[in-house]
Short mmCIF file of C-alpha atoms in Angstrom, two decimals:
data_model
loop_
_atom_site.label_atom_id
_atom_site.label_comp_id
_atom_site.label_asym_id
_atom_site.label_seq_id
_atom_site.Cartn_x
_atom_site.Cartn_y
_atom_site.Cartn_z
CA PHE A 1 0.00 0.00 0.00
CA SER A 2 1.68 3.18 -1.29
CA GLY A 3 3.26 4.48 1.88
CA TYR A 4 0.18 4.60 4.04
CA LYS A 5 -0.26 3.01 7.43
CA LEU A 6 -3.22 0.69 7.85
CA ILE A 7 -5.56 1.12 10.79
CA GLY A 8 -7.81 -1.73 11.87
CA SER A 9 -9.52 -3.53 9.02
CA HIS A 10 -10.57 -0.72 6.70
CA SER A 11 -8.85 2.60 7.50
CA GLY A 12 -5.55 4.28 6.73
CA VAL A 13 -3.37 7.35 7.34
CA LYS A 14 -0.44 8.77 5.36
CA LEU A 15 1.98 11.65 5.69
CA CYS A 16 1.27 13.92 2.74
CA ARG A 17 4.29 15.31 0.89
CA TRP A 18 2.99 18.85 1.48
CA THR A 19 3.05 18.23 5.23
CA LYS A 20 6.76 17.39 4.85
CA SER A 21 7.28 20.40 2.58
CA MET A 22 5.73 22.83 5.06
CA LEU A 23 7.71 21.37 7.97
CA ARG A 24 10.79 22.52 6.07
CA GLY A 25 9.40 25.94 5.16
CA ARG A 26 9.18 25.00 1.48
CA GLY A 27 5.55 25.91 0.96
CA GLY A 28 2.16 24.35 1.55
CA CYS A 29 -0.36 22.68 -0.70
CA TYR A 30 -3.03 24.43 -2.71
CA LYS A 31 -5.45 24.08 0.25
CA HIS A 32 -3.08 26.38 2.14
CA THR A 33 -3.23 28.91 -0.69
CA PHE A 34 -6.96 28.63 -1.39
CA TYR A 35 -8.39 28.09 2.11
CA GLY A 36 -5.66 28.90 4.64
CA ILE A 37 -5.10 25.41 6.02
CA GLU A 38 -1.72 24.82 7.67
CA SER A 39 -0.33 21.95 5.62
CA HIS A 40 2.07 20.81 8.36
CA ARG A 41 -0.90 20.38 10.72
CA CYS A 42 -3.03 18.40 8.30
CA MET A 43 -3.65 14.66 8.61
CA GLU A 44 -4.51 12.73 5.47
CA ALA A 45 -6.71 9.78 6.35
CA THR A 46 -9.69 7.67 5.40
CA PRO A 47 -12.11 5.45 7.32
CA SER A 48 -12.71 3.44 4.13
CA LEU A 49 -9.95 2.12 1.91
CA ALA A 50 -12.55 0.72 -0.47
CA CYS A 51 -13.84 2.66 -3.45
CA ALA A 52 -16.54 2.21 -6.09
CA ASN A 53 -14.41 3.59 -8.95
CA LYS A 54 -11.14 2.63 -10.62
CA CYS A 55 -10.12 6.05 -11.96
CA VAL A 56 -7.43 6.06 -14.64
CA PHE A 57 -5.38 8.69 -12.80
CA CYS A 58 -5.57 7.15 -9.34
CA TRP A 59 -2.06 7.47 -7.84
CA ARG A 60 -2.71 4.40 -5.74
CA HIS A 61 -2.49 2.13 -8.80
CA HIS A 62 -5.52 0.20 -7.57
CA THR A 63 -3.87 -1.55 -4.67
CA ASN A 64 -6.92 -0.71 -2.56
CA PRO A 65 -10.07 -2.85 -2.54
CA VAL A 66 -13.06 -1.88 -4.67
CA GLY A 67 -16.71 -2.54 -4.03
CA THR A 68 -20.16 -1.03 -4.14
CA GLU A 69 -21.21 -1.75 -0.58
CA TRP A 70 -19.75 -2.09 2.90
CA ARG A 71 -18.53 -5.59 3.63
CA TRP A 72 -15.82 -5.26 6.26
CA LYS A 73 -15.75 -5.94 9.94
CA MET A 74 -16.67 -2.55 11.38
CA ASP A 75 -14.15 -0.62 13.46
CA GLN A 76 -15.46 2.06 15.82
CA PRO A 77 -14.81 5.75 15.00
CA GLU A 78 -13.11 6.40 18.37
CA VAL A 79 -10.58 3.65 17.75
CA ILE A 80 -9.89 4.77 14.18
CA LEU A 81 -9.35 8.39 15.17
CA GLN A 82 -7.12 7.60 18.13
CA GLU A 83 -4.93 5.33 16.01
CA ALA A 84 -4.86 7.75 13.09
CA ILE A 85 -3.62 10.59 15.31
CA GLU A 86 -1.03 8.36 17.01
CA LYS A 87 0.33 7.02 13.72
CA HIS A 88 0.33 10.51 12.22
CA GLN A 89 2.23 11.93 15.19
CA ASN A 90 4.76 9.08 15.04
CA MET A 91 5.43 9.87 11.36
CA ILE A 92 5.88 13.55 12.25
CA LYS A 93 8.30 12.69 15.08
CA GLU A 94 10.56 10.92 12.59
CA PHE A 95 11.37 14.39 11.19
CA LYS A 96 12.89 15.58 14.46
CA GLY A 97 16.42 16.77 13.75
CA VAL A 98 16.10 16.19 9.99
CA SER A 99 18.00 18.88 8.11
CA GLY A 100 15.87 21.86 7.10
CA VAL A 101 12.95 20.96 9.37
CA LYS A 102 11.85 23.98 11.43
CA PRO A 103 11.55 23.04 15.14
CA ALA A 104 8.62 25.43 15.72
CA ARG A 105 6.64 23.86 12.89
CA LEU A 106 7.47 20.35 14.06
CA GLU A 107 6.05 21.27 17.46
CA GLU A 108 2.88 22.69 15.85
CA ALA A 109 2.55 19.67 13.58
CA LEU A 110 2.06 17.33 16.53
CA ALA A 111 -1.29 19.04 17.21
CA VAL A 112 -3.46 18.00 14.24
CA LYS A 113 -5.70 20.86 13.13
CA HIS A 114 -7.10 19.66 9.80
CA CYS A 115 -8.10 16.30 8.40
CA ALA A 116 -8.20 15.62 4.66
CA LEU A 117 -10.54 12.66 4.30
CA SER A 118 -9.27 11.97 0.82
CA LEU A 119 -6.36 9.60 1.19
CA VAL A 120 -7.76 6.68 -0.75
CA GLY A 121 -11.08 4.95 -1.22
CA GLU A 122 -14.46 6.48 -0.47
CA PRO A 123 -14.76 7.80 3.13
CA ILE A 124 -18.51 8.31 2.80
CA MET A 125 -18.96 4.52 2.45
CA TYR A 126 -18.02 4.11 6.11
CA PRO A 127 -21.39 3.60 7.86
CA HIS A 128 -20.34 5.65 10.92
CA ILE A 129 -19.00 8.58 8.88
CA ASN A 130 -21.16 11.12 10.75
CA ARG A 131 -19.90 9.95 14.12
CA PHE A 132 -16.34 10.05 12.81
CA VAL A 133 -16.72 13.62 11.51
CA ARG A 134 -18.33 14.71 14.78
CA LEU A 135 -15.38 13.26 16.72
CA LEU A 136 -12.91 15.18 14.57
CA HIS A 137 -14.79 18.41 15.30
CA GLN A 138 -14.82 17.62 19.02
CA HIS A 139 -11.02 17.44 18.79
CA GLY A 140 -11.00 20.88 17.13
CA ILE A 141 -10.01 19.36 13.78
CA SER A 142 -11.50 20.74 10.56
CA THR A 143 -12.87 18.29 7.99
CA PHE A 144 -12.27 18.24 4.24
CA LEU A 145 -14.21 15.31 2.89
CA VAL A 146 -13.90 14.13 -0.71
CA THR A 147 -16.44 11.85 -2.36
CA ASN A 148 -16.60 10.36 -5.84
CA ALA A 149 -20.23 11.26 -6.46
CA GLN A 150 -21.55 7.70 -6.45
CA PHE A 151 -23.39 7.78 -3.10
CA PRO A 152 -26.18 10.41 -3.26
CA GLU A 153 -28.05 9.10 -0.20
CA GLU A 154 -24.93 9.21 1.95
CA ILE A 155 -24.26 12.79 0.80
CA ARG A 156 -27.81 13.75 1.83
CA ARG A 157 -27.36 12.15 5.25
CA LEU A 158 -23.95 13.68 5.87
CA GLU A 159 -23.83 16.15 8.75
CA PRO A 160 -21.94 19.46 8.33
CA VAL A 161 -18.27 19.21 7.40
CA THR A 162 -15.91 22.17 7.01
CA GLN A 163 -15.75 21.58 3.27
CA LEU A 164 -17.36 18.90 1.13
CA TYR A 165 -15.81 17.98 -2.21
CA VAL A 166 -17.14 15.95 -5.07
CA SER A 167 -14.81 14.76 -7.80
CA VAL A 168 -16.22 15.72 -11.18
CA ASP A 169 -13.74 14.00 -13.44
CA ALA A 170 -15.75 14.24 -16.63
CA SER A 171 -18.85 15.98 -17.89
CA THR A 172 -20.56 13.36 -20.05
CA LYS A 173 -21.69 9.83 -19.36
CA GLU A 174 -19.25 8.37 -21.88
CA SER A 175 -16.16 10.16 -20.64
CA LEU A 176 -17.05 9.44 -17.00
CA ARG A 177 -17.24 5.75 -17.89
CA ARG A 178 -13.80 5.99 -19.55
CA ILE A 179 -12.08 8.04 -16.86
CA ASP A 180 -13.59 6.89 -13.54
CA ARG A 181 -14.38 3.33 -14.64
CA PRO A 182 -17.21 3.11 -12.08
CA LEU A 183 -18.47 -0.21 -10.73
CA PHE A 184 -22.13 0.80 -10.43
CA LYS A 185 -24.30 0.05 -13.46
CA ASP A 186 -26.40 3.16 -12.79
CA PHE A 187 -23.27 5.29 -12.25
CA TRP A 188 -24.47 8.27 -14.32
CA GLN A 189 -27.76 8.65 -12.43
CA ARG A 190 -25.90 8.29 -9.13
CA PHE A 191 -23.44 10.94 -10.29
CA LEU A 192 -26.20 13.42 -11.19
CA ASP A 193 -28.12 12.68 -7.97
CA SER A 194 -24.95 13.24 -5.96
CA LEU A 195 -24.50 16.68 -7.51
CA LYS A 196 -28.13 17.55 -6.76
CA ALA A 197 -27.61 16.42 -3.15
CA LEU A 198 -24.59 18.72 -2.96
CA ALA A 199 -26.73 21.69 -3.99
CA GLU A 200 -28.83 21.22 -0.83
CA LYS A 201 -25.82 21.60 1.49
CA GLN A 202 -25.48 24.89 3.36
CA GLN A 203 -21.82 24.59 4.26
CA ARG A 204 -18.91 24.96 1.85
CA THR A 205 -19.04 22.77 -1.24
CA VAL A 206 -16.46 22.20 -3.95
CA TYR A 207 -16.31 20.54 -7.35
CA ARG A 208 -12.90 19.05 -8.08
CA LEU A 209 -12.27 18.97 -11.82
CA THR A 210 -9.22 17.00 -12.92
CA LEU A 211 -8.20 17.89 -16.45
CA VAL A 212 -6.86 15.01 -18.47
CA LYS A 213 -5.64 16.25 -21.84
CA ALA A 214 -7.27 14.48 -24.78
CA TRP A 215 -9.79 12.90 -22.40
CA ASN A 216 -12.06 15.48 -20.83
CA VAL A 217 -10.96 19.00 -21.81
CA ASP A 218 -13.30 19.49 -24.76
CA GLU A 219 -16.49 19.32 -22.76
CA LEU A 220 -16.78 22.90 -21.48
CA LYS A 221 -20.46 23.40 -22.11
CA ALA A 222 -21.33 20.10 -20.41
CA TYR A 223 -19.18 21.08 -17.39
CA ALA A 224 -21.06 24.37 -17.14
CA ASP A 225 -24.36 22.43 -17.06
CA LEU A 226 -23.10 20.16 -14.25
CA ILE A 227 -22.05 23.24 -12.28
CA SER A 228 -25.54 24.71 -12.50
CA LEU A 229 -26.87 21.37 -11.24
CA GLY A 230 -24.79 21.21 -8.01
CA LYS A 231 -24.26 24.97 -7.51
CA PRO A 232 -20.92 24.49 -5.72
CA ASP A 233 -19.37 27.37 -3.77
CA PHE A 234 -16.00 26.64 -5.36
CA ILE A 235 -14.60 24.87 -8.39
CA GLU A 236 -11.04 23.59 -8.20
CA VAL A 237 -9.53 22.88 -11.59
CA LYS A 238 -6.34 20.85 -11.55
CA GLY A 239 -4.21 19.37 -14.29
CA VAL A 240 -3.91 15.61 -13.87
CA THR A 241 -0.71 14.42 -12.19
CA TYR A 242 1.15 11.71 -14.03
CA CYS A 243 1.90 8.91 -11.56
CA GLY A 244 4.26 6.80 -13.62
CA GLU A 245 3.50 3.78 -15.76
CA SER A 246 1.25 1.10 -14.42
CA SER A 247 -0.78 -1.76 -15.79
CA ALA A 248 -3.82 -0.15 -14.16
CA SER A 249 -3.78 2.94 -16.35
CA SER A 250 -2.96 4.03 -19.89
CA LEU A 251 -2.17 7.63 -18.96
CA THR A 252 1.11 9.13 -20.20
CA MET A 253 2.83 12.50 -19.84
CA ALA A 254 0.99 13.51 -23.03
CA ASN A 255 -2.22 13.60 -20.98
CA VAL A 256 -0.84 16.20 -18.55
CA PRO A 257 -1.92 19.73 -19.45
CA TRP A 258 0.52 22.62 -19.07
CA HIS A 259 -0.34 25.21 -16.44
CA GLY A 260 -1.10 27.69 -19.23
CA GLU A 261 -3.62 25.24 -20.69
CA VAL A 262 -5.33 24.85 -17.31
CA VAL A 263 -5.51 28.66 -17.03
CA SER A 264 -7.06 28.91 -20.53
CA PHE A 265 -9.61 26.21 -19.71
CA VAL A 266 -10.62 28.04 -16.51
CA GLN A 267 -10.91 31.37 -18.35
CA GLU A 268 -13.16 29.73 -20.96
CA LEU A 269 -15.27 28.11 -18.23
CA ALA A 270 -15.57 31.43 -16.39
CA ARG A 271 -17.05 32.99 -19.54
CA LEU A 272 -19.84 30.40 -19.41
CA LEU A 273 -20.44 30.94 -15.68
CA PRO A 274 -21.27 34.59 -14.95
CA GLU A 275 -21.85 33.84 -11.23
CA TYR A 276 -18.26 32.67 -10.73
CA GLY A 277 -14.88 34.35 -10.89
CA ILE A 278 -11.26 33.15 -10.86
CA ALA A 279 -10.10 33.71 -7.29
CA CYS A 280 -6.81 31.89 -6.63
CA GLU A 281 -3.97 30.04 -8.25
CA HIS A 282 -1.39 27.50 -7.04
CA GLU A 283 1.00 27.20 -9.94
CA HIS A 284 3.13 24.64 -8.06
CA SER A 285 0.16 22.19 -8.15
CA ASN A 286 -1.06 23.23 -11.58
CA CYS A 287 -4.33 24.20 -9.93
CA LEU A 288 -6.79 27.13 -9.98
CA LEU A 289 -9.79 28.06 -7.87
CA MET A 290 -13.03 29.53 -9.15
CA ALA A 291 -15.36 30.91 -6.50
CA HIS A 292 -19.00 31.94 -6.46
CA SER A 293 -19.45 35.71 -6.43
CA LYS A 294 -21.03 35.53 -2.94
CA PHE A 295 -17.46 35.01 -1.68
CA GLN A 296 -16.49 38.42 -3.03
CA VAL A 297 -17.30 40.94 -0.31
CA ASP A 298 -16.65 44.63 -0.96
CA GLY A 299 -14.56 43.68 -3.96
CA GLU A 300 -12.36 41.29 -1.94
CA TRP A 301 -12.24 37.52 -2.21
CA ARG A 302 -12.99 35.60 0.98
CA THR A 303 -12.11 32.05 0.05
CA TRP A 304 -10.17 31.44 3.28
CA ILE A 305 -11.81 29.75 6.25
CA ASP A 306 -12.22 31.12 9.76
CA TYR A 307 -11.53 27.77 11.45
CA SER A 308 -12.28 28.79 15.04
CA ARG A 309 -15.58 30.32 13.86
CA PHE A 310 -16.44 27.06 12.09
CA GLN A 311 -15.81 25.10 15.30
CA GLU A 312 -18.11 27.48 17.23
CA LEU A 313 -20.85 27.09 14.62
CA VAL A 314 -20.63 23.33 14.48
CA ARG A 315 -20.71 23.18 18.30
CA GLU A 316 -23.92 25.26 18.34
CA TYR A 317 -25.34 22.98 15.63
CA GLU A 318 -24.56 19.91 17.77
CA GLN A 319 -25.89 21.40 20.98
CA SER A 320 -29.14 22.47 19.35
CA GLY A 321 -29.67 18.94 18.03
CA GLY A 322 -29.21 20.20 14.48
CA SER A 323 -31.79 23.00 14.60
CA ARG A 324 -29.23 25.85 14.63
CA THR A 325 -27.99 25.43 11.05
CA PHE A 326 -25.32 27.62 9.52
CA THR A 327 -24.00 28.55 6.10
CA ALA A 328 -20.69 28.95 4.33
CA ALA A 329 -21.04 32.74 4.53
CA GLU A 330 -20.72 32.57 8.31
CA TYR A 331 -17.17 31.25 8.42
CA MET A 332 -15.37 32.80 5.48
CA ALA A 333 -12.18 34.84 5.85
CA ARG A 334 -10.28 37.23 3.60
CA THR A 335 -7.88 35.69 1.05
CA PRO A 336 -4.40 37.21 1.33
CA PRO A 337 -3.11 39.10 -1.74
CA TRP A 338 -0.34 36.57 -2.54
CA ALA A 339 -2.93 33.79 -2.98
CA LEU A 340 -5.03 35.66 -5.54
CA PHE A 341 -5.09 34.81 -9.24
CA GLY A 342 -2.73 37.12 -11.08
CA ALA A 343 -0.49 37.79 -8.05
CA ARG A 344 3.26 37.77 -8.67
CA GLU A 345 3.69 34.87 -6.19
CA ARG A 346 1.46 32.56 -8.29
CA GLY A 347 0.01 31.17 -5.06
CA PHE A 348 3.31 30.54 -3.28
CA ASP A 349 3.28 31.79 0.32
CA PRO A 350 6.00 34.48 0.63
CA LEU A 351 6.74 33.29 4.21
CA ASP A 352 8.25 30.14 2.69
CA VAL A 353 11.07 29.50 0.24
CA ARG A 354 10.41 27.62 -2.96
CA PHE A 355 12.62 24.62 -3.47
CA GLN A 356 13.59 23.47 -6.96
CA ARG A 357 14.59 19.83 -7.23
CA LYS A 358 17.72 18.88 -9.14
CA ASN A 359 16.56 15.39 -10.03
CA LYS A 360 13.17 14.88 -11.54
CA ALA A 361 12.04 11.95 -9.41
CA ARG A 362 9.42 13.26 -7.01
CA ASP A 363 6.65 12.07 -4.78
CA ILE A 364 3.42 12.97 -6.54
CA SER A 365 1.02 11.58 -4.00
CA GLY A 366 -1.10 13.81 -1.81
CA CYS A 367 -4.49 15.31 -2.28
#
């Protein structure tokens, strides 16, 4: 299993390369640029290694189990979380004294502040996902949950998370079949129903579009239609990352769009979507962020998250038994100038120093 530590019978945790990068002051991931997460304090985990898709660009090369329903011995959320944090902290401790690692950041990193539920598999398949999310919040940890848009009912039942992502890897039935290689026969209906379920959410929602050159880039109009269906707050557009040759996938470097091509695609898409604007850019990840105009307040983008405010709101929601609901507008924060699209920094935090590798071999994993 590509570098991740197994927990119990169906969960896992991994140290993301951006966590390591930020420990050394070499910059955070695009979630740092777009939403203000601290990459060195982020834990990448999943309560379900299984998935209902076999996407062509999956960096896990399909070593994880696939399935359309839950069929594992069930571990309890408390046990999973405790083990995830312990294993995460142990991986962080291994960086003590490593050259370039900043002691202050290492100290901070031991206190997990964010959880990216996007390591592998389909976290929403875990039957106790709501209890698991609630536990994370009780520990003061924000939740970024990614789902593959094949479980509409589970999306409907999901309690508030800090930010809910759906992967929108293609815009037509045919290309979704080719790219995601879903296991469900009724995958297209499930996909559309999942997007509709997303539209009902009051907290922050995101479409993740992965651009695969020669596979899904020519479908702009269809993408625009899908966006009007799910009405996401944000649209992340990222060029596919080439993960090396594997029998599981026929992708090559020729399928990786240049950053300039991703920018052009986003500019074209923005023309079709008058309610959205291009807010941020993370050139290092070949990734851009479009945001709904409601996140532009007094001419300023507010794509960042007020994490302590979110924790207050979710606590009130819990204590009121779910009657005190809240919306994305209640926990947004101003985006710093360096993170904005068109800034000289191209999304690289000026507090850190960009590191250029001599050799080309690099770890491409990470969400």
